N, CA and C atoms as an extended XYZ file, in Angstrom:
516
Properties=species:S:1:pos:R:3:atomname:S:1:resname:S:1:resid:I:1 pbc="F F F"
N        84.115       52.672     -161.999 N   UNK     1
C        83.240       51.848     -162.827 CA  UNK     1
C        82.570       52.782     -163.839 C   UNK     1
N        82.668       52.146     -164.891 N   UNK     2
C        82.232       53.401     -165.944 CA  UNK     2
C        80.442       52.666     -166.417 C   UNK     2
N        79.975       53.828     -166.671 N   UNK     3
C        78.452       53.593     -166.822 CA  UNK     3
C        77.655       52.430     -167.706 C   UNK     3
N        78.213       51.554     -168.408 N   UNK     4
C        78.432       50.459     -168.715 CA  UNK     4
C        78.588       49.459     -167.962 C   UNK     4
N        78.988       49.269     -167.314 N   UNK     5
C        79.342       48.522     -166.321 CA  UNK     5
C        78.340       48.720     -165.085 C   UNK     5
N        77.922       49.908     -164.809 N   UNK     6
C        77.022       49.542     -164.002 CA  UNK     6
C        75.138       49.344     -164.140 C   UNK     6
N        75.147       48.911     -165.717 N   UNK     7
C        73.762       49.418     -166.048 CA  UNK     7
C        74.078       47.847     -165.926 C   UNK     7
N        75.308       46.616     -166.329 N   UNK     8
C        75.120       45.147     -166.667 CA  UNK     8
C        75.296       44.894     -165.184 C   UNK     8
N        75.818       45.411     -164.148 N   UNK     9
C        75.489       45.400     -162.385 CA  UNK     9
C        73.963       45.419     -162.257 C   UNK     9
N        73.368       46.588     -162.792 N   UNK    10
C        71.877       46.523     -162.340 CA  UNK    10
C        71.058       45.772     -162.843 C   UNK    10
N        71.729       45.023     -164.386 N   UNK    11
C        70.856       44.443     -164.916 CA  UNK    11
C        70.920       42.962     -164.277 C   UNK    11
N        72.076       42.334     -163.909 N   UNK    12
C        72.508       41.035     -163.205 CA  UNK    12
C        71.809       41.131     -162.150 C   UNK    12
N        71.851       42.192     -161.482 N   UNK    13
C        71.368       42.322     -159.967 CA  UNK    13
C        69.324       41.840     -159.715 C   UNK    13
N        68.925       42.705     -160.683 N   UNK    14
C        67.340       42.730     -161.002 CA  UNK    14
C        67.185       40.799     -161.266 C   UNK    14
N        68.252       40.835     -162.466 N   UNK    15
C        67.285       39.501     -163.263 CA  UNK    15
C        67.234       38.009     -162.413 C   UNK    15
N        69.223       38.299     -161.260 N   UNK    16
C        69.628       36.910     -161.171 CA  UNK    16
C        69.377       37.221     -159.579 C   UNK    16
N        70.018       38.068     -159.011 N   UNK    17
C        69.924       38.456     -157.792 CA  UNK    17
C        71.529       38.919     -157.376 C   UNK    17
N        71.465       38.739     -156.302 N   UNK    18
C        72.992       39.036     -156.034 CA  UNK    18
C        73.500       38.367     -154.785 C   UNK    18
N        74.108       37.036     -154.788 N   UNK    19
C        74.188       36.046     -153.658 CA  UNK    19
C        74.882       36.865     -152.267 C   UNK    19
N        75.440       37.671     -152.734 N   UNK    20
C        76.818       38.678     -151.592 CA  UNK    20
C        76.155       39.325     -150.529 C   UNK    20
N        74.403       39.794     -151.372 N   UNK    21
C        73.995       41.103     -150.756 CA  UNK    21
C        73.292       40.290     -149.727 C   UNK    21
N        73.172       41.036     -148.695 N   UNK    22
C        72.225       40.565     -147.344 CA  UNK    22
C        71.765       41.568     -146.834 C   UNK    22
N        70.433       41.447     -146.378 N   UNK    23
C        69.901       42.783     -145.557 CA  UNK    23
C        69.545       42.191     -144.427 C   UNK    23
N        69.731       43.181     -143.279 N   UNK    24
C        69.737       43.305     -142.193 CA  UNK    24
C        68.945       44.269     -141.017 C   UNK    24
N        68.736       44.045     -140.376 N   UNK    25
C        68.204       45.376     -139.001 CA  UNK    25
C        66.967       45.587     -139.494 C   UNK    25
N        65.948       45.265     -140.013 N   UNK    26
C        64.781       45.458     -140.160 CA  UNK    26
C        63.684       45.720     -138.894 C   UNK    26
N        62.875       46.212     -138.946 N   UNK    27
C        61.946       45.967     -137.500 CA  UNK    27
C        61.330       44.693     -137.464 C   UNK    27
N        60.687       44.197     -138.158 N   UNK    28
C        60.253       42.777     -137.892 CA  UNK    28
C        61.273       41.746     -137.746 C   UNK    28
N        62.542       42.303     -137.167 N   UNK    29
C        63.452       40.999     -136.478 CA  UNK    29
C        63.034       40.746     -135.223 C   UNK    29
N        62.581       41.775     -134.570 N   UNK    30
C        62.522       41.470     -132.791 CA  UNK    30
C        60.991       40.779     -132.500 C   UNK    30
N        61.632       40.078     -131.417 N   UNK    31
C        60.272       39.341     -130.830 CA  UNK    31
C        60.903       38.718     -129.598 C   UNK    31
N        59.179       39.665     -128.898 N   UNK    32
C        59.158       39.788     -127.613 CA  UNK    32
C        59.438       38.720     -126.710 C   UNK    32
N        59.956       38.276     -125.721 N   UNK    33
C        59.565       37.190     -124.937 CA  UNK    33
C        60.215       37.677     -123.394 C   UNK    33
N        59.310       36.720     -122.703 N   UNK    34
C        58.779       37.059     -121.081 CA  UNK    34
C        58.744       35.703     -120.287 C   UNK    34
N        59.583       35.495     -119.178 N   UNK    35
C        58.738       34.964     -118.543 CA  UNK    35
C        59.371       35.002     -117.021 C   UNK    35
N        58.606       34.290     -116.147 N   UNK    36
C        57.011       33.562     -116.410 CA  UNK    36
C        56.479       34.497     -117.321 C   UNK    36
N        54.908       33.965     -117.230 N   UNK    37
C        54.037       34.964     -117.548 CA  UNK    37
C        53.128       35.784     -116.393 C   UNK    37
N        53.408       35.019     -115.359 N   UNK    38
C        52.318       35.412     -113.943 CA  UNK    38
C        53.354       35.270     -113.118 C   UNK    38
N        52.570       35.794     -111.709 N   UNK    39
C        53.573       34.766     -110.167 CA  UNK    39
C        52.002       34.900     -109.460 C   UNK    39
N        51.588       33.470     -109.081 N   UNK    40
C        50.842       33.567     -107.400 CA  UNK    40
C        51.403       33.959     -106.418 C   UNK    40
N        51.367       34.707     -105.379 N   UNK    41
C        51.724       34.812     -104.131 CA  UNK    41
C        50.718       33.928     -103.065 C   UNK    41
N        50.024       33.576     -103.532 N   UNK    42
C        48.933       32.930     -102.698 CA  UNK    42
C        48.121       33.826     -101.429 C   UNK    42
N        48.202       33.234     -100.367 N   UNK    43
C        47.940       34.145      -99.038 CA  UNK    43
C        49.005       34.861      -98.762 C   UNK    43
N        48.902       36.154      -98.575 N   UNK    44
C        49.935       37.111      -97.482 CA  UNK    44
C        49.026       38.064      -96.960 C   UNK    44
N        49.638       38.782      -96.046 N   UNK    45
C        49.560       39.541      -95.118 CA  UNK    45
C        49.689       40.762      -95.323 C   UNK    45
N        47.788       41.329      -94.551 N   UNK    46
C        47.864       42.850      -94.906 CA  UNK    46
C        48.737       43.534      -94.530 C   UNK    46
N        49.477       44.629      -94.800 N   UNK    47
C        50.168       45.800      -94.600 CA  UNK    47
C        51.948       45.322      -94.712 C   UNK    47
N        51.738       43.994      -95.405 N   UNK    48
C        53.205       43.889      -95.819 CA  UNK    48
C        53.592       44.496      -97.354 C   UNK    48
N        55.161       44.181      -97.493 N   UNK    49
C        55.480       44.606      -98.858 CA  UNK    49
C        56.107       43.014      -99.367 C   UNK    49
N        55.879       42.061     -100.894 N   UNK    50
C        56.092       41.224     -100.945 CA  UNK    50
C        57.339       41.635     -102.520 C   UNK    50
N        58.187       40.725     -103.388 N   UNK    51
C        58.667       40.845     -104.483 CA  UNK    51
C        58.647       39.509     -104.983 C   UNK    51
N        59.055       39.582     -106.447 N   UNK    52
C        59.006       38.831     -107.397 CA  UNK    52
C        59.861       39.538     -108.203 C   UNK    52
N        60.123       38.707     -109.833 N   UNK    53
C        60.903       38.959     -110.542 CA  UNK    53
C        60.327       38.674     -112.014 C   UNK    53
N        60.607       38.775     -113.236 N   UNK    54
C        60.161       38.151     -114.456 CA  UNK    54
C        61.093       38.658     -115.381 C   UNK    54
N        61.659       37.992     -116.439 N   UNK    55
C        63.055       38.531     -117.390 CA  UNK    55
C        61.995       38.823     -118.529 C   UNK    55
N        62.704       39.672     -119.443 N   UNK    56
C        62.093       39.859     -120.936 CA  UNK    56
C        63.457       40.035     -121.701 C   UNK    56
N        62.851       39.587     -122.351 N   UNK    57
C        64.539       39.325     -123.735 CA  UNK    57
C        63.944       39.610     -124.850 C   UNK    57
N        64.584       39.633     -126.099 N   UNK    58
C        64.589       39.470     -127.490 CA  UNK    58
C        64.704       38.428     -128.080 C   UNK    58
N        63.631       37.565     -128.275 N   UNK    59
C        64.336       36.060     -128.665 CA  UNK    59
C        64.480       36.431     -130.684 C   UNK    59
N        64.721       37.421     -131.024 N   UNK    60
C        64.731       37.784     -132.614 CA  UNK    60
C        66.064       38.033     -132.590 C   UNK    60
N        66.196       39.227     -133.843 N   UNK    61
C        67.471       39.606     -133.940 CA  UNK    61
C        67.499       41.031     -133.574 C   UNK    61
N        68.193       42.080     -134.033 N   UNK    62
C        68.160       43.598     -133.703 CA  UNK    62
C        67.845       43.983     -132.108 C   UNK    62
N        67.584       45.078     -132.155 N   UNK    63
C        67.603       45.781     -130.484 CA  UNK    63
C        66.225       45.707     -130.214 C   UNK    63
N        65.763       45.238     -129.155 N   UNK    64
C        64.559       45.402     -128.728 CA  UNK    64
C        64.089       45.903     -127.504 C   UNK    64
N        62.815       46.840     -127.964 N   UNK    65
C        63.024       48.132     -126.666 CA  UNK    65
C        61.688       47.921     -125.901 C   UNK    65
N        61.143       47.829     -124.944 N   UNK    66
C        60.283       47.548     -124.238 CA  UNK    66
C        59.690       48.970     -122.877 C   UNK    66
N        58.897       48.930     -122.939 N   UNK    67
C        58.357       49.518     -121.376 CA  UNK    67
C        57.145       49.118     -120.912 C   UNK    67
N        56.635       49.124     -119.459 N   UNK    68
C        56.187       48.345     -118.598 CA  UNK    68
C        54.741       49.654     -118.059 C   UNK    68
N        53.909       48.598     -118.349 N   UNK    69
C        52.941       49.988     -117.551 CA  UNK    69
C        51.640       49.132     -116.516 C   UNK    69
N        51.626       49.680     -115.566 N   UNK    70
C        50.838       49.049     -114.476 CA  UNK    70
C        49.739       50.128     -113.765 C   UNK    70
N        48.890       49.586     -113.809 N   UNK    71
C        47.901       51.011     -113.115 CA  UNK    71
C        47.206       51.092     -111.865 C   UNK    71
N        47.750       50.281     -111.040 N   UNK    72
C        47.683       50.265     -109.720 CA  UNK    72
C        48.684       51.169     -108.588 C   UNK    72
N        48.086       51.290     -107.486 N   UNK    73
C        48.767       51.972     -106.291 CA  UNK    73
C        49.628       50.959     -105.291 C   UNK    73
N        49.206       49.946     -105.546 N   UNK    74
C        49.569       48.944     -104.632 CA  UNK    74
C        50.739       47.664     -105.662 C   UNK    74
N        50.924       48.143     -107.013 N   UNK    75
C        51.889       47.391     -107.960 CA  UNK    75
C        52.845       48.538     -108.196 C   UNK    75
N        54.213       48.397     -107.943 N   UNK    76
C        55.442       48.947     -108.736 CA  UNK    76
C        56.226       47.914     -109.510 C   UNK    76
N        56.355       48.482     -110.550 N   UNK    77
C        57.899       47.446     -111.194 CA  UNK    77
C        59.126       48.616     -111.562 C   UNK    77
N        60.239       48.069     -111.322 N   UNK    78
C        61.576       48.340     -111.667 CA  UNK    78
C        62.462       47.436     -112.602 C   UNK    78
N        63.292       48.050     -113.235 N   UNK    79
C        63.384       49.112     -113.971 CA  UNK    79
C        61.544       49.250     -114.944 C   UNK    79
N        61.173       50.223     -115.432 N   UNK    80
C        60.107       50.334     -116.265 CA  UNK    80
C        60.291       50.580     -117.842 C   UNK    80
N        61.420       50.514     -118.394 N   UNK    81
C        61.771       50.536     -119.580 CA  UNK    81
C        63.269       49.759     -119.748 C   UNK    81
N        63.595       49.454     -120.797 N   UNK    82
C        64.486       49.224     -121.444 CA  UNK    82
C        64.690       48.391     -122.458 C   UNK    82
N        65.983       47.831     -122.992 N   UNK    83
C        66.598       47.101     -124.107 CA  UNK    83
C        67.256       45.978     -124.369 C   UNK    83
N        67.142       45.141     -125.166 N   UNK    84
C        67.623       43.719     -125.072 CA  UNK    84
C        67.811       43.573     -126.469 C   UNK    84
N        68.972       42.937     -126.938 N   UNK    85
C        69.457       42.673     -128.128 CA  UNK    85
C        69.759       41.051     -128.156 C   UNK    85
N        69.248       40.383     -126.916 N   UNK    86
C        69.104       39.078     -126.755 CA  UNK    86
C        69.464       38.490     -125.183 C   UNK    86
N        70.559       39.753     -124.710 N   UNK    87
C        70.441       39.167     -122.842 CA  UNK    87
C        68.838       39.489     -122.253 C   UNK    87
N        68.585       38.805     -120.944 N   UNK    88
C        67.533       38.628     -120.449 CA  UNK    88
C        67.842       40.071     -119.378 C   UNK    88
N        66.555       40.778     -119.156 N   UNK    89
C        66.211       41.934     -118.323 CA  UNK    89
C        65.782       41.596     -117.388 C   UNK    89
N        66.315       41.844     -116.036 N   UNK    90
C        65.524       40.893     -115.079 CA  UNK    90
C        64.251       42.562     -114.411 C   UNK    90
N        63.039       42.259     -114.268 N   UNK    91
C        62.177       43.417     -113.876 CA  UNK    91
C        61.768       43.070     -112.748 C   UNK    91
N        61.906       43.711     -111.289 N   UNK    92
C        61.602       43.345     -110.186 CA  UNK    92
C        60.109       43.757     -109.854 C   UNK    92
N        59.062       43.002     -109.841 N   UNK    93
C        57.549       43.341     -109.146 CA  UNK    93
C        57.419       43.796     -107.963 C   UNK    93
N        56.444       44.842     -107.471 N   UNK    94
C        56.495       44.389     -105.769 CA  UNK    94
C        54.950       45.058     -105.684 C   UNK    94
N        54.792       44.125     -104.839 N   UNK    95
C        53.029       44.952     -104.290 CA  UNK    95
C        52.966       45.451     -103.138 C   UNK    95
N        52.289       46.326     -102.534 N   UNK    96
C        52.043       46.565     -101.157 CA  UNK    96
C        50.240       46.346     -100.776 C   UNK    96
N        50.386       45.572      -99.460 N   UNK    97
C        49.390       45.084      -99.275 CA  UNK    97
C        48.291       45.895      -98.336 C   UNK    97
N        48.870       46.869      -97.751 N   UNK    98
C        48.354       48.146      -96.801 CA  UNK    98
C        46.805       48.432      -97.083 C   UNK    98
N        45.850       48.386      -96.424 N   UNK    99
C        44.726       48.849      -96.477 CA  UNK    99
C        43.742       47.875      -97.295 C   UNK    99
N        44.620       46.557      -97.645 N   UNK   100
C        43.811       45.721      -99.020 CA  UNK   100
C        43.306       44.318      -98.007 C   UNK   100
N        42.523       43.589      -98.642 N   UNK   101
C        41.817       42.231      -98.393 CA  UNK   101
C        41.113       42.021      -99.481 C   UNK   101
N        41.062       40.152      -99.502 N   UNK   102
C        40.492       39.419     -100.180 CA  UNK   102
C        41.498       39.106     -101.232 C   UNK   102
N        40.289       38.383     -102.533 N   UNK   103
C        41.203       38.346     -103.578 CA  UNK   103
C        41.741       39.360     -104.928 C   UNK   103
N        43.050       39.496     -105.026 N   UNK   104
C        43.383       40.717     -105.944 CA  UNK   104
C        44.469       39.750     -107.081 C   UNK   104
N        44.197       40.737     -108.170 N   UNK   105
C        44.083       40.686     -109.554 CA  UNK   105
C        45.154       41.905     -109.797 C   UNK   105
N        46.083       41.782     -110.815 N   UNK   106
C        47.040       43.374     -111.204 CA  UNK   106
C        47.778       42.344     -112.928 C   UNK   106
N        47.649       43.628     -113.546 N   UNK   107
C        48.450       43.339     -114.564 CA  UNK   107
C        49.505       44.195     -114.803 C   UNK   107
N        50.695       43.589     -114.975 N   UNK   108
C        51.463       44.247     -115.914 CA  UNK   108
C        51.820       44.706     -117.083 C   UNK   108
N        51.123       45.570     -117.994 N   UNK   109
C        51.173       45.457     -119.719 CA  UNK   109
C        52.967       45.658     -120.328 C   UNK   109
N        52.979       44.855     -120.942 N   UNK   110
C        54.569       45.078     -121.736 CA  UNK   110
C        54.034       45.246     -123.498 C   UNK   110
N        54.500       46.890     -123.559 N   UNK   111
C        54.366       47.128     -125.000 CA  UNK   111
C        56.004       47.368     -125.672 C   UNK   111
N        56.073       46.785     -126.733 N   UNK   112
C        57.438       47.066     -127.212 CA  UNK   112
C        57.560       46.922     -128.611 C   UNK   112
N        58.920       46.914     -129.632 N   UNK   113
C        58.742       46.863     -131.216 CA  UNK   113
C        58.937       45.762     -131.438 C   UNK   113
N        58.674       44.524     -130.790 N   UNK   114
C        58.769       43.386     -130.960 CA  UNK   114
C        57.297       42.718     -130.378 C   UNK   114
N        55.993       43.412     -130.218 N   UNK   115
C        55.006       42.801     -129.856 CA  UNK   115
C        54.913       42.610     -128.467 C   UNK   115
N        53.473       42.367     -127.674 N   UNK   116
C        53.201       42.861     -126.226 CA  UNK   116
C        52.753       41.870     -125.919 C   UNK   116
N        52.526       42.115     -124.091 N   UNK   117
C        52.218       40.742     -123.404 CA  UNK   117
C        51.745       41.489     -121.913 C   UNK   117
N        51.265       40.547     -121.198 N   UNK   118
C        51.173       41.311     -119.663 CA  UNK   118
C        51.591       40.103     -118.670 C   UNK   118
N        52.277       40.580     -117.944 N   UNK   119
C        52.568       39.871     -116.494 CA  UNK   119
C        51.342       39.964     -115.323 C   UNK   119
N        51.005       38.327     -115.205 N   UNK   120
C        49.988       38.600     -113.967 CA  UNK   120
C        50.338       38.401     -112.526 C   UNK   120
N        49.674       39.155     -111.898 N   UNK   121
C        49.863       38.620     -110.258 CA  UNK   121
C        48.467       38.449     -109.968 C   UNK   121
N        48.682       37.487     -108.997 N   UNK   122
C        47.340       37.247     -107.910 CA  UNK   122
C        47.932       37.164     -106.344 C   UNK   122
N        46.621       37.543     -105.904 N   UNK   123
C        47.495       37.151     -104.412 CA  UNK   123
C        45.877       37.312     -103.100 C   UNK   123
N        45.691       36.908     -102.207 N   UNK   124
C        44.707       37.034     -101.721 CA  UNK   124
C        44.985       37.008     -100.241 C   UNK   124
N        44.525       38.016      -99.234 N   UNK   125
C        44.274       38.618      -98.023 CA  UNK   125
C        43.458       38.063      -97.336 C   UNK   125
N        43.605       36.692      -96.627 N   UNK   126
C        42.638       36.246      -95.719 CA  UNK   126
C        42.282       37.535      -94.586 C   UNK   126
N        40.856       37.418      -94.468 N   UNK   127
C        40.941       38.434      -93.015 CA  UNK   127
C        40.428       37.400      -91.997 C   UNK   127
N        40.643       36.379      -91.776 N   UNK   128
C        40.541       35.449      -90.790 CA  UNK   128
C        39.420       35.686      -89.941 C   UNK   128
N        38.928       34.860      -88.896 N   UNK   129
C        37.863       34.919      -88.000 CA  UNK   129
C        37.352       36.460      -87.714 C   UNK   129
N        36.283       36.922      -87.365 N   UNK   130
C        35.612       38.449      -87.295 CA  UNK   130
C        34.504       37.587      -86.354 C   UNK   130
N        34.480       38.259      -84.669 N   UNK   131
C        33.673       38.108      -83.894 CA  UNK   131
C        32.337       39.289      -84.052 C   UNK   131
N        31.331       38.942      -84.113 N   UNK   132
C        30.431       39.680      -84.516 CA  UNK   132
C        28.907       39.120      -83.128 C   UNK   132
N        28.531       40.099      -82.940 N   UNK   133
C        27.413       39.707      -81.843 CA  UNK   133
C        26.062       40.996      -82.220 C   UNK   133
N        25.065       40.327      -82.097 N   UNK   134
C        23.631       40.986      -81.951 CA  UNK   134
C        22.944       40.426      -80.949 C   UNK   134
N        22.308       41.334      -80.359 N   UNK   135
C        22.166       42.709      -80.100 CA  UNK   135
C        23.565       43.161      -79.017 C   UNK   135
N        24.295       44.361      -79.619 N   UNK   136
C        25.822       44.405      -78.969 CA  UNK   136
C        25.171       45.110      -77.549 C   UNK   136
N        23.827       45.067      -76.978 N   UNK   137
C        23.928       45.690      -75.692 CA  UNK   137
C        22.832       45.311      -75.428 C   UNK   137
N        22.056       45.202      -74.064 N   UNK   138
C        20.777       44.814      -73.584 CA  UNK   138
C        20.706       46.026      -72.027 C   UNK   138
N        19.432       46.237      -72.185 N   UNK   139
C        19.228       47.285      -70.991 CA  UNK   139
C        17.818       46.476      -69.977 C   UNK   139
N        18.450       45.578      -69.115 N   UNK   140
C        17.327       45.190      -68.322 CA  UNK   140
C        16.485       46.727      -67.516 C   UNK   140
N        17.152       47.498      -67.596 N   UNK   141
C        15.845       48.686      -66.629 CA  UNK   141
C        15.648       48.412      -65.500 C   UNK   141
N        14.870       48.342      -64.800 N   UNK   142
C        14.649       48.604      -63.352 CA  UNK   142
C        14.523       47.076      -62.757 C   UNK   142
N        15.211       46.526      -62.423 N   UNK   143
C        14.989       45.140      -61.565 CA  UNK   143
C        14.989       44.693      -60.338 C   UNK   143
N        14.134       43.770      -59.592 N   UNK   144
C        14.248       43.404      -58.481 CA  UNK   144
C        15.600       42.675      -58.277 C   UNK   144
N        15.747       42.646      -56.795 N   UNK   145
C        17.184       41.830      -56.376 CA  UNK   145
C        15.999       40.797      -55.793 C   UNK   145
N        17.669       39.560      -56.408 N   UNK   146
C        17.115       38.072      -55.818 CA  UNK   146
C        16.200       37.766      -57.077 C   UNK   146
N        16.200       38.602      -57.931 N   UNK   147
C        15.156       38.202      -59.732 CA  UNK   147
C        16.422       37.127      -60.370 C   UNK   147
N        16.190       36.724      -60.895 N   UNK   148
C        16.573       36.002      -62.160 CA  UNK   148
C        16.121       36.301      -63.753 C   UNK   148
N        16.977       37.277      -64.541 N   UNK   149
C        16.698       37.926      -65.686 CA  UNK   149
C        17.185       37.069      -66.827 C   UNK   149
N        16.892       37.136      -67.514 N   UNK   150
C        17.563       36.612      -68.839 CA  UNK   150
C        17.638       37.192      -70.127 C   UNK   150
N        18.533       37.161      -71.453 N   UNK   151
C        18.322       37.857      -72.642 CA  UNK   151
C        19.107       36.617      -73.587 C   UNK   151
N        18.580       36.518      -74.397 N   UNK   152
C        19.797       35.874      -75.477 CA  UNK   152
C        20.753       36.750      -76.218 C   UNK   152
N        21.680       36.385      -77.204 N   UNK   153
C        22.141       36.960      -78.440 CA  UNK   153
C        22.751       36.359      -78.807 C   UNK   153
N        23.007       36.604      -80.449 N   UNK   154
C        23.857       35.860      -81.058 CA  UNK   154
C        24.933       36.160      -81.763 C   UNK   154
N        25.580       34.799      -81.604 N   UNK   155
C        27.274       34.989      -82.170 CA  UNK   155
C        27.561       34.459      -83.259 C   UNK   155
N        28.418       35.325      -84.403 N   UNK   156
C        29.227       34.888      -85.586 CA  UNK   156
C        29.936       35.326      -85.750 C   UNK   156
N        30.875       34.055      -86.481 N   UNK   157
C        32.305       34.497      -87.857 CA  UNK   157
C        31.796       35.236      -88.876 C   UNK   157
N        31.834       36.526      -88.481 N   UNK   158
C        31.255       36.700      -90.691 CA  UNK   158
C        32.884       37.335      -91.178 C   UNK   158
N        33.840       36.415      -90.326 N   UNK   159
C        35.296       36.873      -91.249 CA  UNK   159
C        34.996       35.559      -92.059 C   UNK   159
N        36.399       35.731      -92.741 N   UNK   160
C        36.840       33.855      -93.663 CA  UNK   160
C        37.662       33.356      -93.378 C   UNK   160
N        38.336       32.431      -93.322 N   UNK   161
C        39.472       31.699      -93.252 CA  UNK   161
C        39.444       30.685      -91.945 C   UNK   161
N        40.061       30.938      -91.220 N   UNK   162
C        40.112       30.213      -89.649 CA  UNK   162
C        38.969       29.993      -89.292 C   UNK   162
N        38.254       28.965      -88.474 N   UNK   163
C        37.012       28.976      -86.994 CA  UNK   163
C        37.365       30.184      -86.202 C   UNK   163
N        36.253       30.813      -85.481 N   UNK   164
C        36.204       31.358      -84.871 CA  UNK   164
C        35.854       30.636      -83.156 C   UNK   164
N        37.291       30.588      -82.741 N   UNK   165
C        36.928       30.110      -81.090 CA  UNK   165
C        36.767       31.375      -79.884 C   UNK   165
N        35.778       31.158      -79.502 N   UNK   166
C        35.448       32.316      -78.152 CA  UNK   166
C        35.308       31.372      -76.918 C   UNK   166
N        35.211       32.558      -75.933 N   UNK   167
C        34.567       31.862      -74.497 CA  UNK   167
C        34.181       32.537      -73.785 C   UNK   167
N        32.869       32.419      -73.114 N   UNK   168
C        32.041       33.229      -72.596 CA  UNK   168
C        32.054       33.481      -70.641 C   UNK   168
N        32.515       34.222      -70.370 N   UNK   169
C        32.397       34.835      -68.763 CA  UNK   169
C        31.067       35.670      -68.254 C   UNK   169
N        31.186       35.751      -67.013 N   UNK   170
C        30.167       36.365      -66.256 CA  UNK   170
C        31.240       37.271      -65.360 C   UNK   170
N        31.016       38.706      -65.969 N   UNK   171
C        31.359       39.264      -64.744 CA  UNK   171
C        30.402       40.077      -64.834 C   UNK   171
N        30.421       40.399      -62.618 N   UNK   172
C        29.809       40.627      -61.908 CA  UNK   172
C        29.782       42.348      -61.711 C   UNK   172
């Protein structure tokens, strides 16, 4: 193409456009998507290990790259990074419940070049009935035989969940 020819290329190109040309792969093609967005586990059980799952894809165009960050001892996820050009990533959750009670809260943050999000969990540790007594001992001291002594005390649940059923003996 001789230089003529390409100054009436640049000039067509500027004034009219150029229907042929297309651009492509930009960064603002990708966008993020997740789901769920949470999982309840509801009640479980201390000192177990529980799982879950959640996909992240690319619902845009181009490659989209993601990683996973969690800041707990008791939350892992697998895999913690990777890429989606539109198949779904499946990321496995898991908590461990060892040493924990009550109700718990964990996020998962997902930062990536397609915009961020976090995965929630909840999950809560009944600690069920807790027998509790005051005064835990009584010292009658020096007593006659054939006396009739007496002491009170008292009894509570200060666990949660269940009634607390007891039953009271006399041994001798």
């Amino acid at each position: 193409i001789n230089e003529q020819c390409m100054r009436w290329c640049y000039y067509e190109t500027n004034l009219f456009g150029d229907p042929s040309l297309e651009i492509r792969g930009t960064e603002t093609d990708m966008e993020l998507s997740y789901s769920p967005a949470g999982y309840n586990f509801g009640n479980v059980d201390e000192g177990e290990t529980y799982q879950t799952t959640f996909e992240i894809w690319n619902a845009g165009t181009g490659t989209l790259t993601w990683t996973l960050q969690e800041n707990y001892d008791w939350l892992t996820c697998n895999p913690t990074t990777g890429s989606s050009t539109g198949e779904h990533d499946t990321v496995t959750v898991t908590i461990d419940t060892t040493g924990m009670s009550g109700a718990n809260t964990g996020y998962v943050f997902i930062s990536s070049n397609g915009g961020s999000g976090a995965f929630i969990v909840h999950f809560y540790i009944p600690s069920g009935p807790i027998l509790s007594y005051t005064p835990t001992s009584h010292d009658f001291g020096n007593v006659d035989e054939g006396q009739i002594y007496q002491t009170t005390f008292e009894i509570q649940n200060i666990g949660d969940g269940e009634p607390l059923n007891y039953t009271l003996s006399d041994y001798y």
